[in-house]
Every structure is written in structure tokens, then in C-alpha cells.
């Protein structure tokens, strides 16, 4: 009874707090969102605390684990910001073996992660897409269908995406990186089609995937207006889950030439927290990831993201011998952390953030099911 009374008291407190702050954080227009993103000091803290209350009210304080397997750094794309871009001759290319991939998936299953993410550079060749399909069937088999699977494997055609879904994938992350076509063009070669990216996101929705996307925060050439439009883009496209974090430069990329134009690390960090906060306020029921980039920019980054807005975190389960080669950006964390240590460290991180891990749970997006009802 005492616990129930305390829970009711906290719920009423949240409702009261949100009603007081609703007018303060009116975020209906691009201009209002820009003003929110520009908050600093106590004003930024107030924004972030409001987002935290919205999070607790809408998705609770549970955090879902996604065991991350960086399956391959082979990529047919040459995005200007990415360390493993196909045009980088200095990358040592790899593809994790089937046995090692299944071993990582088994670790996730046996340790109650509930879900994994299979991530790789983008490829569309038949042998590759068939290998992914077989992996999905094998993972589904070893986990008795209980392990949720998210894919982050770039643009694919309808046939491939349908086969992967039938083989066991339920969620798909396809980051737009910049929703403004002009900025998108500055981040990609001419043969990387913005329109094709949008069409693939729509195709994923049509195939009934839980659809994720995301952007980088603090890019060269990026404005506050761009970031506001990114957030409105997520809302307009009715996205189910978001993975976004600060842009971190890589010396072996064309975009590195503009490093002197970047915001300071502290500014990128605060801006990223504000972006997460505004996103949670705009889209209360979606899944938001606490990204590795947040922790790479600042030690407590992933913890703060969880405390304020995020409800998903992705411990790295990639076999050790490959981790250094999945080098998307400088100073990436978790390269030398064992799977067991990663689990312990994530548990401590989530606890410090005032949240708890939901073990053996897929952690599906509330937003996905809510939009199915419309």
C-alpha cells in the first residue's frame, strides 16, 4: 500500500509539474524549437528536467538493452563524415564470421538483453543479403524466437527488406543524418540520393517495421534551424525510434577539412542534450537511444542522455578483434571492454541515471503500437 501511495503521489507530482511547464516550453514552431535548443545554463537544465518528467510519465524509467554487433565495415557508400566510407583506403575491412556473430547473439540472449542490433556498412549484393537472411534465421533459432532484432544495414530494396522481416527482424534504423536536402548534399557524394533515402524510410513503414532514423548534431554547415527542422521531420514522418548524437570528426574523411568550424566539445554536448530533451517533449512515446557518441564526447554523456530522455542503450558485443576497425569517428569508447564488463558498466550507468534495466524485454516502441491504432 505504501508503495502504491508513493507511486500515485509521484504521478500526481509529474502531472502538476508538466501542467506548470507546458506554457514555458511551447514547441509548436521551428522558431520556438530553435529558442529551446539555444538555452544554456539554468534554462537548459529546466528544459532537460521537463523532458525527464515527460519521459517518466510516458515511457517510465525502464531502459532497454540492445546488444550491438558491428557485423562488417565493408561499405559501398562514401559519405564524407564516416571513417569506414568506401572511399577510405586506410580501413582494414572485415566481416564477422557466422560463428562469432551467433556467439555474440547467444551472449545477449543468455544475459537477458532481450534484443540485439546488427549494424554494418551498406551492401546490396545478393551473397550479402542472403547471408544476413540466414543469420537472422539462425539467431531466431538459438533464442527460440525470444530475442528482438534491429537491423541497421542501409538502403535496401523491398524484396530484401521483406525477406529480412520474415526471417525475424522487427526494427530497422536508417539514419537520415541531415533532413535538409541542401545540407544532406554537403555530406554525401552526388550519387547518394536524398530522395531514395526518404523512399526507403517510407518503404520500411509500409512493410510494418518499427522504423528508426536519426541525425548528427553539431555538423559543419549546420544551423539551429536545420536541427529544429530535423526534429519536426521526425514528428512529421511519424518515426518510432531515434538514434542521434553529436558529430565527432575523423581525420580520414573529407569533412575533417572543416574541423575549425565546429562548435566546441562542450557546446556540442549541451546542444545534443537539448536536442534529446526537445525530442522527448515533442514525441513522448518513442524509443530514444543513448548513443556511444554521447559517451565518446563526454564521460558521463550516455548517463545524462538516459537520465533526461533516452530509454535504450546499446552495449557493444562486437568481437574484440574487429572493434578497432569499426572506426566511425575519433575517440570512440568501449573498444577494449569485455562483454561481461560492458554489462556491469551499463548496469551501473543506468542506476546512476536513476533508472532500471528491463531485462528479457524486447523494448518495442510504444509509438509504433500507438500509430497502428490510428
Short mmCIF file of C-alpha atoms in Angstrom, two decimals:
data_model
loop_
_atom_site.label_atom_id
_atom_site.label_comp_id
_atom_site.label_asym_id
_atom_site.label_seq_id
_atom_site.Cartn_x
_atom_site.Cartn_y
_atom_site.Cartn_z
CA UNK A 1 0.00 0.00 0.00
CA UNK A 2 2.82 2.37 0.90
CA UNK A 3 4.50 1.79 -2.47
CA UNK A 4 1.22 2.37 -4.31
CA UNK A 5 0.64 5.63 -2.44
CA UNK A 6 4.15 6.83 -3.25
CA UNK A 7 3.70 5.91 -6.91
CA UNK A 8 0.40 7.79 -7.05
CA UNK A 9 1.99 10.78 -5.32
CA UNK A 10 4.84 10.82 -7.83
CA UNK A 11 2.40 10.54 -10.75
CA UNK A 12 0.34 13.47 -9.47
CA UNK A 13 3.56 15.43 -8.93
CA UNK A 14 4.59 14.78 -12.55
CA UNK A 15 1.20 15.89 -13.88
CA UNK A 16 1.34 19.06 -11.79
CA UNK A 17 4.90 19.85 -12.89
CA UNK A 18 4.06 19.26 -16.56
CA UNK A 19 0.99 21.48 -16.38
CA UNK A 20 3.09 24.29 -14.91
CA UNK A 21 5.81 23.94 -17.55
CA UNK A 22 3.62 23.38 -20.61
CA UNK A 23 3.34 27.06 -21.49
CA UNK A 24 7.04 27.65 -20.77
CA UNK A 25 8.08 25.01 -23.28
CA UNK A 26 5.65 25.60 -26.11
CA UNK A 27 7.36 23.86 -29.04
CA UNK A 28 4.96 24.02 -31.94
CA UNK A 29 7.01 26.06 -34.41
CA UNK A 30 10.55 25.96 -35.75
CA UNK A 31 11.28 29.30 -34.08
CA UNK A 32 10.17 28.01 -30.68
CA UNK A 33 12.31 24.90 -31.07
CA UNK A 34 15.35 26.97 -32.05
CA UNK A 35 14.89 29.07 -28.91
CA UNK A 36 14.74 25.89 -26.81
CA UNK A 37 17.90 24.47 -28.43
CA UNK A 38 19.75 27.71 -27.70
CA UNK A 39 19.08 27.51 -23.96
CA UNK A 40 22.14 27.40 -21.74
CA UNK A 41 22.82 27.29 -18.01
CA UNK A 42 19.76 27.12 -15.72
CA UNK A 43 17.40 27.48 -18.68
CA UNK A 44 18.88 24.41 -20.35
CA UNK A 45 18.63 22.49 -17.07
CA UNK A 46 14.96 23.44 -16.76
CA UNK A 47 14.30 22.19 -20.30
CA UNK A 48 16.08 18.93 -19.58
CA UNK A 49 14.23 18.40 -16.28
CA UNK A 50 10.92 18.95 -18.03
CA UNK A 51 11.90 16.35 -20.65
CA UNK A 52 12.77 13.93 -17.85
CA UNK A 53 9.33 14.29 -16.32
CA UNK A 54 7.72 13.78 -19.74
CA UNK A 55 9.83 10.65 -20.16
CA UNK A 56 8.82 9.23 -16.77
CA UNK A 57 5.18 9.97 -17.49
CA UNK A 58 5.17 8.44 -20.99
CA UNK A 59 7.66 5.52 -21.05
CA UNK A 60 8.69 5.22 -17.39
CA UNK A 61 12.20 4.77 -16.01
CA UNK A 62 12.93 1.43 -17.66
CA UNK A 63 15.92 1.18 -20.02
CA UNK A 64 16.11 -1.47 -22.74
CA UNK A 65 19.34 -3.17 -23.78
CA UNK A 66 20.29 -3.67 -27.43
CA UNK A 67 23.42 -5.78 -27.78
CA UNK A 68 25.32 -4.11 -30.64
CA UNK A 69 27.10 -6.34 -33.17
CA UNK A 70 29.14 -4.32 -35.68
CA UNK A 71 28.95 -7.06 -38.28
CA UNK A 72 31.03 -5.54 -41.09
CA UNK A 73 32.82 -2.33 -42.03
CA UNK A 74 32.62 -3.04 -45.77
CA UNK A 75 30.61 -0.26 -47.38
CA UNK A 76 29.54 0.73 -50.88
CA UNK A 77 28.87 4.33 -49.83
CA UNK A 78 31.41 7.14 -49.43
CA UNK A 79 29.69 9.57 -47.04
CA UNK A 80 32.02 12.48 -46.30
CA UNK A 81 31.75 12.19 -42.49
CA UNK A 82 32.25 8.45 -42.00
CA UNK A 83 35.53 6.75 -41.10
CA UNK A 84 34.58 3.46 -42.77
CA UNK A 85 33.42 5.13 -46.01
CA UNK A 86 34.08 3.03 -49.07
CA UNK A 87 36.47 5.68 -50.37
CA UNK A 88 38.84 5.39 -47.40
CA UNK A 89 41.76 3.15 -48.49
CA UNK A 90 43.26 3.11 -44.98
CA UNK A 91 40.47 1.00 -43.49
CA UNK A 92 41.20 -2.66 -42.74
CA UNK A 93 37.99 -4.29 -43.96
CA UNK A 94 36.31 -7.18 -42.14
CA UNK A 95 33.12 -9.21 -41.83
CA UNK A 96 32.45 -11.08 -38.60
CA UNK A 97 32.15 -14.83 -39.09
CA UNK A 98 28.81 -16.56 -38.67
CA UNK A 99 30.05 -18.44 -35.60
CA UNK A 100 31.26 -15.27 -33.88
CA UNK A 101 28.05 -13.42 -34.70
CA UNK A 102 25.93 -16.20 -33.24
CA UNK A 103 28.16 -16.33 -30.17
CA UNK A 104 27.54 -12.62 -29.55
CA UNK A 105 23.80 -13.09 -30.06
CA UNK A 106 23.84 -16.04 -27.66
CA UNK A 107 25.58 -13.91 -25.02
CA UNK A 108 22.85 -11.30 -25.38
CA UNK A 109 20.12 -13.90 -25.08
CA UNK A 110 21.62 -15.71 -22.09
CA UNK A 111 22.28 -12.45 -20.24
CA UNK A 112 18.77 -11.12 -20.60
CA UNK A 113 19.45 -8.33 -23.08
CA UNK A 114 16.17 -9.01 -24.83
CA UNK A 115 17.35 -7.52 -28.09
CA UNK A 116 20.31 -7.05 -30.43
CA UNK A 117 21.30 -4.64 -33.20
CA UNK A 118 23.03 -5.94 -36.31
CA UNK A 119 24.90 -2.97 -37.79
CA UNK A 120 27.19 -2.76 -40.82
CA UNK A 121 28.31 -0.68 -43.75
CA UNK A 122 25.95 -0.67 -46.69
CA UNK A 123 25.98 -3.51 -49.22
CA UNK A 124 23.31 -4.76 -51.62
CA UNK A 125 24.93 -7.74 -53.36
CA UNK A 126 22.98 -10.99 -53.41
CA UNK A 127 25.50 -13.05 -51.43
CA UNK A 128 25.49 -10.48 -48.64
CA UNK A 129 21.71 -10.07 -48.37
CA UNK A 130 21.29 -13.86 -48.34
CA UNK A 131 23.92 -14.19 -45.60
CA UNK A 132 22.04 -11.64 -43.45
CA UNK A 133 18.82 -13.59 -44.01
CA UNK A 134 20.50 -16.81 -42.87
CA UNK A 135 21.96 -15.08 -39.81
CA UNK A 136 18.53 -13.81 -38.83
CA UNK A 137 17.05 -17.30 -39.07
CA UNK A 138 19.92 -18.74 -37.01
CA UNK A 139 19.62 -16.04 -34.34
CA UNK A 140 15.90 -16.62 -34.15
CA UNK A 141 16.54 -20.33 -33.71
CA UNK A 142 19.14 -20.10 -30.94
CA UNK A 143 16.96 -17.66 -28.97
CA UNK A 144 13.74 -19.64 -29.58
CA UNK A 145 12.29 -16.51 -31.18
CA UNK A 146 12.68 -14.52 -27.95
CA UNK A 147 15.48 -12.18 -28.97
CA UNK A 148 14.34 -8.95 -30.62
CA UNK A 149 16.37 -7.97 -33.68
CA UNK A 150 17.06 -4.48 -35.02
CA UNK A 151 18.89 -4.01 -38.32
CA UNK A 152 20.99 -1.02 -39.35
CA UNK A 153 22.21 -2.06 -42.80
CA UNK A 154 21.49 0.90 -45.06
CA UNK A 155 19.19 1.29 -48.03
CA UNK A 156 17.76 -1.95 -49.41
CA UNK A 157 15.03 -2.86 -51.90
CA UNK A 158 11.56 -4.11 -50.99
CA UNK A 159 12.33 -7.77 -51.67
CA UNK A 160 15.36 -7.78 -49.38
CA UNK A 161 13.65 -5.91 -46.57
CA UNK A 162 10.64 -8.21 -46.77
CA UNK A 163 12.80 -11.35 -46.63
CA UNK A 164 14.72 -9.99 -43.65
CA UNK A 165 11.50 -9.20 -41.84
CA UNK A 166 10.12 -12.66 -42.49
CA UNK A 167 13.40 -14.10 -41.18
CA UNK A 168 12.99 -12.36 -37.81
CA UNK A 169 13.91 -8.66 -37.98
CA UNK A 170 11.31 -6.36 -36.45
CA UNK A 171 13.06 -2.97 -36.24
CA UNK A 172 15.19 -1.05 -38.72
CA UNK A 173 17.38 2.01 -38.18
CA UNK A 174 18.11 4.11 -41.27
CA UNK A 175 19.62 7.42 -40.23
CA UNK A 176 18.94 10.40 -42.46
CA UNK A 177 21.88 12.27 -40.81
CA UNK A 178 20.50 15.61 -42.07
CA UNK A 179 16.86 16.13 -43.07
CA UNK A 180 17.59 19.30 -45.06
CA UNK A 181 18.34 18.35 -48.70
CA UNK A 182 20.94 21.11 -49.11
CA UNK A 183 22.87 20.06 -46.02
CA UNK A 184 22.47 16.38 -46.96
CA UNK A 185 24.16 17.15 -50.30
CA UNK A 186 27.15 18.66 -48.49
CA UNK A 187 27.62 15.43 -46.52
CA UNK A 188 27.38 12.98 -49.41
CA UNK A 189 28.68 12.47 -52.96
CA UNK A 190 26.31 13.31 -55.81
CA UNK A 191 25.33 9.66 -56.33
CA UNK A 192 23.90 9.44 -52.77
CA UNK A 193 20.24 10.26 -53.31
CA UNK A 194 18.34 12.12 -50.58
CA UNK A 195 15.06 11.13 -52.22
CA UNK A 196 16.00 7.45 -52.24
CA UNK A 197 16.75 7.68 -48.51
CA UNK A 198 13.28 9.06 -47.85
CA UNK A 199 11.66 6.42 -50.04
CA UNK A 200 13.43 3.67 -48.11
CA UNK A 201 12.18 5.07 -44.79
CA UNK A 202 8.65 5.07 -46.21
CA UNK A 203 9.15 1.52 -47.51
CA UNK A 204 10.14 0.34 -44.03
CA UNK A 205 6.92 1.76 -42.64
CA UNK A 206 4.94 0.15 -45.44
CA UNK A 207 6.48 -3.22 -44.54
CA UNK A 208 5.44 -2.69 -40.91
CA UNK A 209 8.91 -2.41 -39.42
CA UNK A 210 9.41 -0.33 -36.31
CA UNK A 211 11.23 2.49 -38.07
CA UNK A 212 14.18 4.40 -36.71
CA UNK A 213 16.26 7.26 -38.04
CA UNK A 214 18.49 10.00 -36.65
CA UNK A 215 20.87 12.87 -37.30
CA UNK A 216 24.28 14.16 -36.29
CA UNK A 217 24.37 17.24 -34.06
CA UNK A 218 26.99 19.95 -34.49
CA UNK A 219 27.98 19.28 -38.11
CA UNK A 220 29.89 21.79 -40.20
CA UNK A 221 27.44 24.00 -42.18
CA UNK A 222 24.58 23.04 -39.80
CA UNK A 223 22.34 25.73 -38.28
CA UNK A 224 19.93 25.75 -35.36
CA UNK A 225 17.17 25.99 -37.94
CA UNK A 226 18.44 22.77 -39.56
CA UNK A 227 18.26 20.98 -36.20
CA UNK A 228 14.76 22.30 -35.50
CA UNK A 229 13.66 21.02 -38.89
CA UNK A 230 15.26 17.63 -38.12
CA UNK A 231 13.05 17.31 -35.04
CA UNK A 232 9.94 18.34 -36.97
CA UNK A 233 10.95 15.86 -39.69
CA UNK A 234 10.88 13.01 -37.14
CA UNK A 235 7.46 14.15 -35.99
CA UNK A 236 6.03 14.56 -39.49
CA UNK A 237 7.35 11.16 -40.65
CA UNK A 238 5.85 9.51 -37.55
CA UNK A 239 9.14 7.81 -36.63
CA UNK A 240 9.13 5.12 -33.91
CA UNK A 241 12.69 5.31 -32.62
CA UNK A 242 15.59 7.76 -32.85
CA UNK A 243 19.34 7.32 -32.61
CA UNK A 244 21.10 10.69 -32.72
CA UNK A 245 24.18 12.17 -31.13
CA UNK A 246 27.00 14.66 -31.55
CA UNK A 247 29.09 14.80 -34.69
CA UNK A 248 32.65 13.73 -33.92
CA UNK A 249 35.24 14.29 -36.63
CA UNK A 250 37.51 11.68 -38.22
CA UNK A 251 40.86 12.65 -39.76
CA UNK A 252 40.45 10.27 -42.73
CA UNK A 253 37.28 11.92 -44.04
CA UNK A 254 36.67 14.89 -46.38
CA UNK A 255 34.60 16.67 -43.71
CA UNK A 256 37.66 16.85 -41.46
CA UNK A 257 38.85 19.82 -43.52
CA UNK A 258 36.15 21.87 -41.79
CA UNK A 259 37.09 20.91 -38.22
CA UNK A 260 37.96 24.52 -37.36
CA UNK A 261 34.31 25.47 -37.97
CA UNK A 262 33.00 23.04 -35.35
CA UNK A 263 31.40 24.03 -32.08
CA UNK A 264 33.48 23.26 -29.01
CA UNK A 265 33.07 19.86 -27.38
CA UNK A 266 31.15 21.48 -24.52
CA UNK A 267 28.79 23.28 -26.92
CA UNK A 268 28.16 20.14 -28.96
CA UNK A 269 27.45 18.26 -25.75
CA UNK A 270 24.93 20.76 -24.38
CA UNK A 271 23.28 21.09 -27.77
CA UNK A 272 22.97 17.29 -28.00
CA UNK A 273 21.31 17.12 -24.58
CA UNK A 274 18.90 19.88 -25.58
CA UNK A 275 18.09 18.05 -28.82
CA UNK A 276 17.29 14.88 -26.87
CA UNK A 277 15.17 16.86 -24.41
CA UNK A 278 13.14 18.62 -27.12
CA UNK A 279 12.67 15.35 -28.99
CA UNK A 280 11.24 13.66 -25.89
CA UNK A 281 8.87 16.60 -25.36
CA UNK A 282 7.72 16.57 -29.00
CA UNK A 283 7.39 12.77 -29.25
CA UNK A 284 6.79 11.40 -25.74
CA UNK A 285 6.18 7.73 -26.62
CA UNK A 286 9.08 6.95 -28.96
CA UNK A 287 12.23 4.98 -28.19
CA UNK A 288 15.34 7.18 -27.91
CA UNK A 289 18.83 5.70 -27.81
CA UNK A 290 21.66 6.88 -25.61
CA UNK A 291 24.37 6.69 -28.28
CA UNK A 292 28.02 5.74 -27.99
CA UNK A 293 28.90 9.15 -29.47
CA UNK A 294 27.44 10.84 -26.38
CA UNK A 295 29.82 8.87 -24.18
CA UNK A 296 32.72 9.45 -26.56
CA UNK A 297 32.25 13.21 -26.38
CA UNK A 298 31.98 13.28 -22.60
CA UNK A 299 32.47 10.55 -19.99
CA UNK A 300 29.02 10.98 -18.42
CA UNK A 301 27.28 11.54 -21.77
CA UNK A 302 25.36 8.27 -22.03
CA UNK A 303 24.28 8.50 -18.40
CA UNK A 304 22.95 12.05 -18.83
CA UNK A 305 21.13 11.08 -22.02
CA UNK A 306 19.40 8.24 -20.14
CA UNK A 307 18.52 10.47 -17.19
CA UNK A 308 16.99 13.17 -19.38
CA UNK A 309 15.33 11.47 -22.34
CA UNK A 310 16.72 8.16 -23.60
CA UNK A 311 15.30 4.73 -22.77
CA UNK A 312 17.55 2.49 -24.92
CA UNK A 313 21.27 1.77 -24.62
CA UNK A 314 23.49 -0.45 -26.76
CA UNK A 315 26.34 -2.36 -25.10
CA UNK A 316 28.95 -3.33 -27.69
CA UNK A 317 29.12 -7.11 -28.23
CA UNK A 318 31.33 -6.99 -31.33
CA UNK A 319 34.21 -9.50 -31.04
CA UNK A 320 37.40 -7.76 -29.85
CA UNK A 321 39.45 -8.49 -32.93
CA UNK A 322 37.14 -6.32 -35.06
CA UNK A 323 36.24 -3.38 -32.81
CA UNK A 324 39.13 -1.08 -33.69
CA UNK A 325 38.27 -1.43 -37.38
CA UNK A 326 34.68 -0.21 -36.95
CA UNK A 327 36.13 3.26 -36.53
CA UNK A 328 33.37 5.69 -37.47
CA UNK A 329 34.89 8.67 -35.63
CA UNK A 330 37.75 9.60 -33.31
CA UNK A 331 37.91 8.66 -29.61
CA UNK A 332 35.19 6.01 -29.84
CA UNK A 333 34.62 4.30 -26.49
CA UNK A 334 34.07 0.65 -25.49
CA UNK A 335 36.73 -0.73 -27.85
CA UNK A 336 38.58 -2.66 -25.11
CA UNK A 337 35.65 -3.57 -22.88
CA UNK A 338 34.69 -7.24 -22.50
CA UNK A 339 31.05 -8.28 -22.87
CA UNK A 340 30.84 -9.08 -19.16
CA UNK A 341 32.43 -5.76 -18.17
CA UNK A 342 30.18 -3.92 -20.58
CA UNK A 343 27.12 -5.43 -18.89
CA UNK A 344 28.39 -4.44 -15.43
CA UNK A 345 29.28 -0.92 -16.54
CA UNK A 346 25.94 -0.39 -18.25
CA UNK A 347 24.08 -1.57 -15.15
CA UNK A 348 26.00 0.94 -13.04
CA UNK A 349 25.45 3.72 -15.58
CA UNK A 350 21.70 3.15 -15.73
CA UNK A 351 21.49 3.04 -11.94
CA UNK A 352 23.36 6.35 -11.63
CA UNK A 353 20.86 7.84 -14.06
CA UNK A 354 18.05 6.91 -11.66
CA UNK A 355 16.62 4.26 -13.98
CA UNK A 356 16.47 0.45 -14.11
CA UNK A 357 17.19 -2.09 -16.83
CA UNK A 358 14.27 -4.10 -18.19
CA UNK A 359 15.87 -7.50 -18.70
CA UNK A 360 14.40 -10.11 -21.07
CA UNK A 361 12.29 -7.41 -22.77
CA UNK A 362 12.17 -6.53 -26.46
CA UNK A 363 11.53 -2.92 -25.53
CA UNK A 364 9.36 -2.24 -28.55
CA UNK A 365 8.41 1.36 -29.28
CA UNK A 366 5.15 2.47 -27.68
CA UNK A 367 4.80 4.87 -30.59
CA UNK A 368 4.79 2.00 -33.09
CA UNK A 369 1.78 0.37 -31.46
CA UNK A 370 0.03 3.68 -30.92
CA UNK A 371 0.27 4.58 -34.59
CA UNK A 372 -1.04 1.13 -35.55
CA UNK A 373 -4.28 2.06 -33.77
CA UNK A 374 -4.83 5.26 -35.73
#
